[in-house]
PDB file of N, CA, C and O in Angstrom:
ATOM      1  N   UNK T 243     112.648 103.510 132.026  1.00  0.00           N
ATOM      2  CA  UNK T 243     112.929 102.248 132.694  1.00  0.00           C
ATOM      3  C   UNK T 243     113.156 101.167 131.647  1.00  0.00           C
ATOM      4  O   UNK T 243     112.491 101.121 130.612  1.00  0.00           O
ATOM      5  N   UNK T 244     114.154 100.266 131.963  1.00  0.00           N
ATOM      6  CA  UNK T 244     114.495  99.050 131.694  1.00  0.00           C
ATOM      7  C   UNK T 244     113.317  98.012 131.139  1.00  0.00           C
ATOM      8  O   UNK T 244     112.875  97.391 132.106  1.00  0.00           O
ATOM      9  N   UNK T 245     112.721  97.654 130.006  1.00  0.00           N
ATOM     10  CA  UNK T 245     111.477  97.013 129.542  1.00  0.00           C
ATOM     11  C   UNK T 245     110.220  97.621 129.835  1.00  0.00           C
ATOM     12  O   UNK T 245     109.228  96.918 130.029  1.00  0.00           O
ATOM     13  N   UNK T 246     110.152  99.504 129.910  1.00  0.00           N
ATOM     14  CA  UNK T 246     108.688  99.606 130.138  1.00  0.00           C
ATOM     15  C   UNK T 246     108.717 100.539 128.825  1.00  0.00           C
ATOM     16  O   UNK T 246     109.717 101.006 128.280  1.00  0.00           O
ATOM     17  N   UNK T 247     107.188 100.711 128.406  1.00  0.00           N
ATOM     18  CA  UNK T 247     106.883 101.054 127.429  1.00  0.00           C
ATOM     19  C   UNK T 247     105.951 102.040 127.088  1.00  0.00           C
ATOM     20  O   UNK T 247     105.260 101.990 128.106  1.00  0.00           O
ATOM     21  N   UNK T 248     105.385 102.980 126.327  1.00  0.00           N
ATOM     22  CA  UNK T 248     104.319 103.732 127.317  1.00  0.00           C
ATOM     23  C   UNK T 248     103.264 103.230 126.434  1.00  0.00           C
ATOM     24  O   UNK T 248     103.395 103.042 125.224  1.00  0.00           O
ATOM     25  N   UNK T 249     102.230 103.030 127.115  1.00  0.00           N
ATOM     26  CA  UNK T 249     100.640 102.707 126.532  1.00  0.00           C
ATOM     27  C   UNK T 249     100.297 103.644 125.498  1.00  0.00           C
ATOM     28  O   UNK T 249      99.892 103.636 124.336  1.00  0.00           O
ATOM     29  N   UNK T 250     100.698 104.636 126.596  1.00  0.00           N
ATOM     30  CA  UNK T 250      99.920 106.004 125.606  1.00  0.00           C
ATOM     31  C   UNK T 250     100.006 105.824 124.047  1.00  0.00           C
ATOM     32  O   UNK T 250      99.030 106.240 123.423  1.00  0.00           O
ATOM     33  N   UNK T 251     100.738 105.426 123.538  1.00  0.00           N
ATOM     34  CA  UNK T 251     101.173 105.413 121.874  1.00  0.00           C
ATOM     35  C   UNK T 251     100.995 104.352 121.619  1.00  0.00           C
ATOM     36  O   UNK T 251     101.646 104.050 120.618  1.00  0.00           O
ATOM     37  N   UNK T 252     100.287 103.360 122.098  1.00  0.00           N
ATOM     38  CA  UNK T 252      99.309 101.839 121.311  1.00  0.00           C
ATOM     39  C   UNK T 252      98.589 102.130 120.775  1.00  0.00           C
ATOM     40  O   UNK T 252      98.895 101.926 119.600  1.00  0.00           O
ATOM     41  N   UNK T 253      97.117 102.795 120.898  1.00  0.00           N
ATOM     42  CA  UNK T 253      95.810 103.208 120.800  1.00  0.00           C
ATOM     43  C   UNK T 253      96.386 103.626 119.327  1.00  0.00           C
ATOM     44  O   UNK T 253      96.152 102.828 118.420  1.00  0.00           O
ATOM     45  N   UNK T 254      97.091 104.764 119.029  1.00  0.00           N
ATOM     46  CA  UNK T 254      97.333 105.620 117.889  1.00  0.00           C
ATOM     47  C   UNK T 254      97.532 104.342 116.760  1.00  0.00           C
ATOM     48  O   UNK T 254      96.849 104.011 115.791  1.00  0.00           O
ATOM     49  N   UNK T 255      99.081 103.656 117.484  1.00  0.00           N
ATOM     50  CA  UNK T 255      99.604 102.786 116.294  1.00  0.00           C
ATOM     51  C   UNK T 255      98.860 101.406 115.954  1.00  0.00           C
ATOM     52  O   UNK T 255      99.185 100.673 115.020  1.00  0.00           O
ATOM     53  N   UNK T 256      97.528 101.098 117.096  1.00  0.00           N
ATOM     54  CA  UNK T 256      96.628  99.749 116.486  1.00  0.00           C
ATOM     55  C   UNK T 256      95.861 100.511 115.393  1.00  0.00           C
ATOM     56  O   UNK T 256      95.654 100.047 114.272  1.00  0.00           O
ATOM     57  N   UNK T 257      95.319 102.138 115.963  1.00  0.00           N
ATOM     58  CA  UNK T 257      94.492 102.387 114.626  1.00  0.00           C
ATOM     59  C   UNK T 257      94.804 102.053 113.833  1.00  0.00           C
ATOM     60  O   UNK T 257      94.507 101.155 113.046  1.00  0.00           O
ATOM     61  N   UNK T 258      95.597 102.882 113.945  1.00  0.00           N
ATOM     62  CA  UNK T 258      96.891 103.444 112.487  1.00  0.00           C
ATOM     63  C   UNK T 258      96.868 101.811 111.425  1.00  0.00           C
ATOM     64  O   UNK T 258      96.615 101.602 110.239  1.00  0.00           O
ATOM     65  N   UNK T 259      97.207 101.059 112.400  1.00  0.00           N
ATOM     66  CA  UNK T 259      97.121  99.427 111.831  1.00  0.00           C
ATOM     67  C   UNK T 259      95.918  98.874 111.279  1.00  0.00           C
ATOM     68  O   UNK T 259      95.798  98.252 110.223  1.00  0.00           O
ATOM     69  N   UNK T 260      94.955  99.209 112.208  1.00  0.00           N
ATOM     70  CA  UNK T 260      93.573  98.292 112.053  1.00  0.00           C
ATOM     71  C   UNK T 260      93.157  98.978 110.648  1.00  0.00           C
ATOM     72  O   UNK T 260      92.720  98.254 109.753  1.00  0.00           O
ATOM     73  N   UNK T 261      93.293 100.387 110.449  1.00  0.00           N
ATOM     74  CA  UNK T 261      92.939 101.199 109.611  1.00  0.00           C
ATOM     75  C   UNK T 261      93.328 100.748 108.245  1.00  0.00           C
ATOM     76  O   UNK T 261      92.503 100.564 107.350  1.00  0.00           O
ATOM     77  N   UNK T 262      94.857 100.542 108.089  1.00  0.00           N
ATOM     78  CA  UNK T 262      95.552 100.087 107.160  1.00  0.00           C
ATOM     79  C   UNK T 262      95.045  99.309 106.276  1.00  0.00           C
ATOM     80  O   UNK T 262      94.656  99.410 105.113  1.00  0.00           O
ATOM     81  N   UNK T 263      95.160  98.191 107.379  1.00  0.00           N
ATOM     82  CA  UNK T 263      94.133  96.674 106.951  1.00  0.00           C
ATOM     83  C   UNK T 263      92.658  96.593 106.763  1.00  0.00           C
ATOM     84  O   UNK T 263      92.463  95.661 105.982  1.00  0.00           O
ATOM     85  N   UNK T 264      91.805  97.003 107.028  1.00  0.00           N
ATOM     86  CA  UNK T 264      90.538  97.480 106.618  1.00  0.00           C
ATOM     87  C   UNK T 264      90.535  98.212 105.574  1.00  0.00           C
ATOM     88  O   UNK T 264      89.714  98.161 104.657  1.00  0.00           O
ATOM     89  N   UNK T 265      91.430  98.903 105.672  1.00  0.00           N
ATOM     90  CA  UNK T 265      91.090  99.351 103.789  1.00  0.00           C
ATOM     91  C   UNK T 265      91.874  98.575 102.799  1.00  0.00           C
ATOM     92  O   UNK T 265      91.637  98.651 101.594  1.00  0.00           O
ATOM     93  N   UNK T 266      92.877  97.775 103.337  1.00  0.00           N
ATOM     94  CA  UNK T 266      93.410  97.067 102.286  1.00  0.00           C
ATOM     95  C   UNK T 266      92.515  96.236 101.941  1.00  0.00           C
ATOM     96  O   UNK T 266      92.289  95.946 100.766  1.00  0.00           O
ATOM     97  N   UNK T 267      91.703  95.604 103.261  1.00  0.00           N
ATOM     98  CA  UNK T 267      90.930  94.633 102.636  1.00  0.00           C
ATOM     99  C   UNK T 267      89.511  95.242 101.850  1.00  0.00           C
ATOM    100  O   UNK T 267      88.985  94.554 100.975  1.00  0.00           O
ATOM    101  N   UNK T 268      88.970  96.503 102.208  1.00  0.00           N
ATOM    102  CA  UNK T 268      87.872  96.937 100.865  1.00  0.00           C
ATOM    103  C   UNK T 268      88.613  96.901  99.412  1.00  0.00           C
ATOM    104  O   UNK T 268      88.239  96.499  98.310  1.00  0.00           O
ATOM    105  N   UNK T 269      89.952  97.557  99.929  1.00  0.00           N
ATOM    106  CA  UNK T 269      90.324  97.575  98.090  1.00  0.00           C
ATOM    107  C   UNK T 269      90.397  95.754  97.573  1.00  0.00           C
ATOM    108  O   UNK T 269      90.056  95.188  96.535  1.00  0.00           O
ATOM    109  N   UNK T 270      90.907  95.343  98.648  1.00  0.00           N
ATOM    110  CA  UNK T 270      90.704  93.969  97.776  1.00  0.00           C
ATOM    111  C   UNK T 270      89.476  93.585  97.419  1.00  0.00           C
ATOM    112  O   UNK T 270      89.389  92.765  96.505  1.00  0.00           O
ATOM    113  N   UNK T 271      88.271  94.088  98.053  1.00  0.00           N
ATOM    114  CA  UNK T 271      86.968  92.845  97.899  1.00  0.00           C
ATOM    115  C   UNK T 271      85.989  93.852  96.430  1.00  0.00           C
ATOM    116  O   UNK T 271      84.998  93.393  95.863  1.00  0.00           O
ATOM    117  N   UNK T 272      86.580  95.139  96.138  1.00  0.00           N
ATOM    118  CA  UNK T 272      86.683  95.571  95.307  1.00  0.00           C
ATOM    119  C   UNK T 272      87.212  95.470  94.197  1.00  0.00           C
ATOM    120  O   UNK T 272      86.722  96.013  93.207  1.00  0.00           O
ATOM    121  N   UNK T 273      88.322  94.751  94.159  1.00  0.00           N
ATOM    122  CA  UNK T 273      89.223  94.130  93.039  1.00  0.00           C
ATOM    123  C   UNK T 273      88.596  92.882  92.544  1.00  0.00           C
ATOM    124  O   UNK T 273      88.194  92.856  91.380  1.00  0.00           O
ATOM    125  N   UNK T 274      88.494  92.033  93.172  1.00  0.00           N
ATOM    126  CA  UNK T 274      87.509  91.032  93.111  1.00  0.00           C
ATOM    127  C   UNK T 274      86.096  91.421  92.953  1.00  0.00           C
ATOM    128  O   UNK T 274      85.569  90.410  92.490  1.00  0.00           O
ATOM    129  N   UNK T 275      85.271  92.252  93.070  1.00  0.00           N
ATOM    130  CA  UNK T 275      83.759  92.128  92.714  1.00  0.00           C
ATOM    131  C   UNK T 275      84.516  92.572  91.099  1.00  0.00           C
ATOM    132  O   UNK T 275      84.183  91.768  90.228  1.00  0.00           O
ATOM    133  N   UNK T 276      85.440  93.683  90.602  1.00  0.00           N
ATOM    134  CA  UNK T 276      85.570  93.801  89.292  1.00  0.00           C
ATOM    135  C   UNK T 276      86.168  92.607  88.110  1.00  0.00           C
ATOM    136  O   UNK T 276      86.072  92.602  86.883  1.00  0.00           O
ATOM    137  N   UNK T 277      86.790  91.667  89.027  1.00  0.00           N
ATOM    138  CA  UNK T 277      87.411  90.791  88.320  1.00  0.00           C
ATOM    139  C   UNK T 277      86.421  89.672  88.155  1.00  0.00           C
ATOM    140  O   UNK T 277      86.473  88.943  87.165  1.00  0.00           O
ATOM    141  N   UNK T 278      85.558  89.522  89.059  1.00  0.00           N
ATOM    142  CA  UNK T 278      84.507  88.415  88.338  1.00  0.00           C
ATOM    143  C   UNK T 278      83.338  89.378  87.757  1.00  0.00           C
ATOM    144  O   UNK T 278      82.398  88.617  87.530  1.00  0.00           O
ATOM    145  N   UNK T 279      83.024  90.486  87.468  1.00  0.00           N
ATOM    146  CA  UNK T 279      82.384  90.694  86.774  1.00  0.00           C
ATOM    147  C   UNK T 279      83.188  91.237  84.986  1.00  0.00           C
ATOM    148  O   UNK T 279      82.592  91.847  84.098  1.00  0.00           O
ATOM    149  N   UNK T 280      84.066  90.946  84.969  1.00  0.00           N
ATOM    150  CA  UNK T 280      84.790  91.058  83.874  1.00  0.00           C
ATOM    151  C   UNK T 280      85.157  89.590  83.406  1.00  0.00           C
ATOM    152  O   UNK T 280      85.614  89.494  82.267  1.00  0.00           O
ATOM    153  N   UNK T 281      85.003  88.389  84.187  1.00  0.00           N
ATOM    154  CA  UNK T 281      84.662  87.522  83.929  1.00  0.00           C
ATOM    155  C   UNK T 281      83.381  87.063  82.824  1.00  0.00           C
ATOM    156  O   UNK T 281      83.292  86.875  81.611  1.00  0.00           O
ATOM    157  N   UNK T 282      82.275  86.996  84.258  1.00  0.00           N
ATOM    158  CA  UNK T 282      80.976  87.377  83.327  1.00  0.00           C
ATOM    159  C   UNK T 282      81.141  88.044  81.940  1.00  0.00           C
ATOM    160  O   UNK T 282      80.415  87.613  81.045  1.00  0.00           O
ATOM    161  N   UNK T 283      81.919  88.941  81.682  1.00  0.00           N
ATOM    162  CA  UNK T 283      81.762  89.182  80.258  1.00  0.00           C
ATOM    163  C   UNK T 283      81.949  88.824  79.094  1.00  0.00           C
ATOM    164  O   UNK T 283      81.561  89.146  77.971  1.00  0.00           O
ATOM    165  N   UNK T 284      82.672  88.035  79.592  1.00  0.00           N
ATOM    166  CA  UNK T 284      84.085  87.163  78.648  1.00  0.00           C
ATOM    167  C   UNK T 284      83.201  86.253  77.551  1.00  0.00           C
ATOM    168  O   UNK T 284      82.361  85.549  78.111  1.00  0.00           O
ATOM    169  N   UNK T 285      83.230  86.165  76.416  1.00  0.00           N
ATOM    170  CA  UNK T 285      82.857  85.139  75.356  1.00  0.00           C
ATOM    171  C   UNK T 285      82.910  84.148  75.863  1.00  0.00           C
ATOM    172  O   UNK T 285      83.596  83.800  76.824  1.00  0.00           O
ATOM    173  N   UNK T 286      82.067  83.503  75.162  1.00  0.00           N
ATOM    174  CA  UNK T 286      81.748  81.873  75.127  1.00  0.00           C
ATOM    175  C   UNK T 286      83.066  81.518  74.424  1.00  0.00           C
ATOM    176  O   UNK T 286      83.758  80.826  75.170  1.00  0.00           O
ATOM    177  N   UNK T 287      83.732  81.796  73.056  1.00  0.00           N
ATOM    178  CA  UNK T 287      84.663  81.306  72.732  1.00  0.00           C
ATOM    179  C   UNK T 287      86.356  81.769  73.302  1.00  0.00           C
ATOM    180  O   UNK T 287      87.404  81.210  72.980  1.00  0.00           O
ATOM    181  N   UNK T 288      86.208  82.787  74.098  1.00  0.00           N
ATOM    182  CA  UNK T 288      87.303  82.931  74.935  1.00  0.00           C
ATOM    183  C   UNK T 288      87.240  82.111  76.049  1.00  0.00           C
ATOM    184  O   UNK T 288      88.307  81.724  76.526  1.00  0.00           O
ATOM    185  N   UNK T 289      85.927  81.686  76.683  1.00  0.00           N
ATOM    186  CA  UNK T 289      85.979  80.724  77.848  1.00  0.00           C
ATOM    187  C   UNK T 289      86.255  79.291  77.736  1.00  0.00           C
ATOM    188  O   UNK T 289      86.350  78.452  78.632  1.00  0.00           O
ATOM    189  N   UNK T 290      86.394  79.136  76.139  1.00  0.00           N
ATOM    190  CA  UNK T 290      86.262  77.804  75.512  1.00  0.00           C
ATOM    191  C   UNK T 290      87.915  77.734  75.561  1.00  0.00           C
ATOM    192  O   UNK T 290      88.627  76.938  76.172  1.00  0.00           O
ATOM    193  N   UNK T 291      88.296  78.895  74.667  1.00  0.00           N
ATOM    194  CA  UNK T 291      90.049  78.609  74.627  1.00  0.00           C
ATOM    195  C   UNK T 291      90.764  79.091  76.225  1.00  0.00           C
ATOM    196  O   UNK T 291      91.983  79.254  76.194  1.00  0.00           O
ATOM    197  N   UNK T 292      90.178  79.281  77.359  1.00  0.00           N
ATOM    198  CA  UNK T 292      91.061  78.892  78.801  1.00  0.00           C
ATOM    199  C   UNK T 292      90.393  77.564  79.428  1.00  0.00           C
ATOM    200  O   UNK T 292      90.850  76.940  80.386  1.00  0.00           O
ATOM    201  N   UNK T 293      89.497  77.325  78.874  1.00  0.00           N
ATOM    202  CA  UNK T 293      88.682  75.978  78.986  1.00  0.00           C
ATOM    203  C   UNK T 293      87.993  75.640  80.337  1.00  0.00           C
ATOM    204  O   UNK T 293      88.075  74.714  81.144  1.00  0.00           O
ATOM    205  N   UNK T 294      87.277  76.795  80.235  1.00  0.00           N
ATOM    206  CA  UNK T 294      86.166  77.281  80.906  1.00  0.00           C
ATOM    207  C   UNK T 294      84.999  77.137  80.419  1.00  0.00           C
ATOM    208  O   UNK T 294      84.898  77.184  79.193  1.00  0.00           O
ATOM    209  N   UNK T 295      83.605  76.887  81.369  1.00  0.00           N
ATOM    210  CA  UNK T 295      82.457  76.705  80.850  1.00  0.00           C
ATOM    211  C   UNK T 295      81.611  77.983  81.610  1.00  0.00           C
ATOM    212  O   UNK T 295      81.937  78.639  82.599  1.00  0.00           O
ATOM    213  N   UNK T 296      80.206  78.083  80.618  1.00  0.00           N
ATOM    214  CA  UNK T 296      79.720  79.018  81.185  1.00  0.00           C
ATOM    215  C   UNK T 296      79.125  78.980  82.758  1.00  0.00           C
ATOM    216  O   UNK T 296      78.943  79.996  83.429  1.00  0.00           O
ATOM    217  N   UNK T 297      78.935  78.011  83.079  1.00  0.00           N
ATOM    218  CA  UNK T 297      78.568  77.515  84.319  1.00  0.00           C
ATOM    219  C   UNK T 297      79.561  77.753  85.779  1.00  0.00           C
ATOM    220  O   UNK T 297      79.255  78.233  86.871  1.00  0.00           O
ATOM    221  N   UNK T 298      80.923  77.168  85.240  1.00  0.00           N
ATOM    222  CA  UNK T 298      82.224  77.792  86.184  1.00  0.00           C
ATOM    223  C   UNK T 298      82.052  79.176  86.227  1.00  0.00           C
ATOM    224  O   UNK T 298      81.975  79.488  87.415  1.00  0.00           O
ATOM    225  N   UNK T 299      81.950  80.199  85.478  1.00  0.00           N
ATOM    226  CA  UNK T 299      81.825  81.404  85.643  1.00  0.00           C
ATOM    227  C   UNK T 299      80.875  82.139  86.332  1.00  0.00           C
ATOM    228  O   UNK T 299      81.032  83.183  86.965  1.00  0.00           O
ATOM    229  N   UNK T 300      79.393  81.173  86.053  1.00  0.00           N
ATOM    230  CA  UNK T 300      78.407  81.867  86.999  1.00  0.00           C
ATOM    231  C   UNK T 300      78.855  81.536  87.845  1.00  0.00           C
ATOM    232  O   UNK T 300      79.453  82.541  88.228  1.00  0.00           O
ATOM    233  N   UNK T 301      79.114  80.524  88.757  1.00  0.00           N
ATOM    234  CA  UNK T 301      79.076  80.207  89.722  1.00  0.00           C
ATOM    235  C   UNK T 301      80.424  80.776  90.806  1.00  0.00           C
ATOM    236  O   UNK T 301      80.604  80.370  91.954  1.00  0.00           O
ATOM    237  N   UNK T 302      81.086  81.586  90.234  1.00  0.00           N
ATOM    238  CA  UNK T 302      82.242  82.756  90.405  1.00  0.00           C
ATOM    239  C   UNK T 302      81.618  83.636  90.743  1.00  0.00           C
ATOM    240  O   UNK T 302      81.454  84.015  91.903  1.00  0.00           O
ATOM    241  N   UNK T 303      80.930  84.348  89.212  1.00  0.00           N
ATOM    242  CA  UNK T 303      80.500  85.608  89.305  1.00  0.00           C
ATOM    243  C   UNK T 303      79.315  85.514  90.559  1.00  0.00           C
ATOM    244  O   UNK T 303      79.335  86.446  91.362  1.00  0.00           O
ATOM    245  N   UNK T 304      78.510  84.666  90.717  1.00  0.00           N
ATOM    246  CA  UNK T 304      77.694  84.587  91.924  1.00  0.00           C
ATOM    247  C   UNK T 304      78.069  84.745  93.221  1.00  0.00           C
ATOM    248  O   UNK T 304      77.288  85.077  94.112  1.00  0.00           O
ATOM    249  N   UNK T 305      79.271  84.516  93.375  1.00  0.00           N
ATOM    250  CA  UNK T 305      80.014  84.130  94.790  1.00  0.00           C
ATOM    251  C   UNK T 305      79.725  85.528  95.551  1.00  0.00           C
ATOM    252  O   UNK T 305      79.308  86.324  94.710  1.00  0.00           O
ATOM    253  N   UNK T 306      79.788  86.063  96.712  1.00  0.00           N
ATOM    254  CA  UNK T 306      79.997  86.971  97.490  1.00  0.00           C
ATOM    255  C   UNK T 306      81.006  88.095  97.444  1.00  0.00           C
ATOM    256  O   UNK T 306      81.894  87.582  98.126  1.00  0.00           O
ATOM    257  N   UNK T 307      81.292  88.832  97.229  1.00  0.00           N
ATOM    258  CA  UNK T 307      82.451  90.010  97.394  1.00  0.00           C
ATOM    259  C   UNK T 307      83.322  89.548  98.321  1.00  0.00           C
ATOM    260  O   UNK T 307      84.507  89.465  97.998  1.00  0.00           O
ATOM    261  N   UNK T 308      82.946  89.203  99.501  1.00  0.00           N
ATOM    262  CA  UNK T 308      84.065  88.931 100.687  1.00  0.00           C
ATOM    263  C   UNK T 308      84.510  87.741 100.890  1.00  0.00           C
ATOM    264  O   UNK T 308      85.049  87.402 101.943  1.00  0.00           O
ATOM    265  N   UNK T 309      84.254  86.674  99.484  1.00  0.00           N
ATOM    266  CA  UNK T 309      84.601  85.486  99.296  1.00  0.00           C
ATOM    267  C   UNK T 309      85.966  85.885  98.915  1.00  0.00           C
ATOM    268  O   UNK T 309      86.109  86.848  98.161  1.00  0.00           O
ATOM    269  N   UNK T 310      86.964  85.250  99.357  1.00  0.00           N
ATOM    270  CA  UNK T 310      88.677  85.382  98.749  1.00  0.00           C
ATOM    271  C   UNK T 310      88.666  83.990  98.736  1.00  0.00           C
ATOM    272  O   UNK T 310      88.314  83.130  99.544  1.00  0.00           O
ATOM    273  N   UNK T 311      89.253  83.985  97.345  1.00  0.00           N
ATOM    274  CA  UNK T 311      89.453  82.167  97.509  1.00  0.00           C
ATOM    275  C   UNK T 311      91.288  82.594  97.532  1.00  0.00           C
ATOM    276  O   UNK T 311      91.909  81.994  96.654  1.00  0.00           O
ATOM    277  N   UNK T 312      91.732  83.080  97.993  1.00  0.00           N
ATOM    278  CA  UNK T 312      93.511  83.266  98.062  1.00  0.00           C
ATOM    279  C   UNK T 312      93.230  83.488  99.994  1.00  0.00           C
ATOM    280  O   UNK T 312      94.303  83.655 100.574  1.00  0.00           O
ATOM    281  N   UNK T 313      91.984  83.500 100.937  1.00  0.00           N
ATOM    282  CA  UNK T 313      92.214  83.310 102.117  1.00  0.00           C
ATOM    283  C   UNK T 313      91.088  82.447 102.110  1.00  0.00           C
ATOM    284  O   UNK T 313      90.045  82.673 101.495  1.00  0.00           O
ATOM    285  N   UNK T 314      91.337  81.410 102.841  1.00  0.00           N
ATOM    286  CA  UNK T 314      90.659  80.598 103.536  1.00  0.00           C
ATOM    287  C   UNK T 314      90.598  80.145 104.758  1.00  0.00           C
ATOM    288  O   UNK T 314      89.746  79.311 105.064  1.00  0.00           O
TER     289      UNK T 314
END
C-alpha cells in the first residue's frame, strides 16, 4: 500500500541504531578518560610552553568520564 510501512523491521533497525550510538559513545568517554590522563602526565615545563598551569589540568583530569566538553 500507498504510505504504509511495516513495523516489523523498526525494532531491528532502532537497535541496530541505539546500539551504534552507545558504543560510539563508550569509545568516546574512553578516549577522553585517556586523553586527560595523558594530560596529567605532561611536565610542568611542557604545560608552561602551551601555557597551562598545573591547576587547569587537575581540574580536567578530575572531571568525570562522561563529561564532553564538545557536548553540552
Amino acid at each position: 500500500m500507498k504510505g504504509h510501512f511495516n513495523v516489523a523491521h523498526q525494532p531491528a533497525a532502532s537497535l541496530g541504531h541505539l546500539w551504534h550510538d552507545a558504543s560510539g559513545l563508550v569509545l568516546r568517554w574512553f578516549e577522553l578518560h585517556r586523553q586527560r590522563d595523558e594530560l596529567a602526565r605532561l611536565s610542568d615545563a611542557t604545560l608552561h610552553d602551551l601555557g597551562l598551569s598545573r591547576a587547569d589540568i587537575q581540574q580536567e583530569a578530575d572531571r568525570h568520564f562522561w563529561e564532553d566538553p564538545l557536548r553540552k
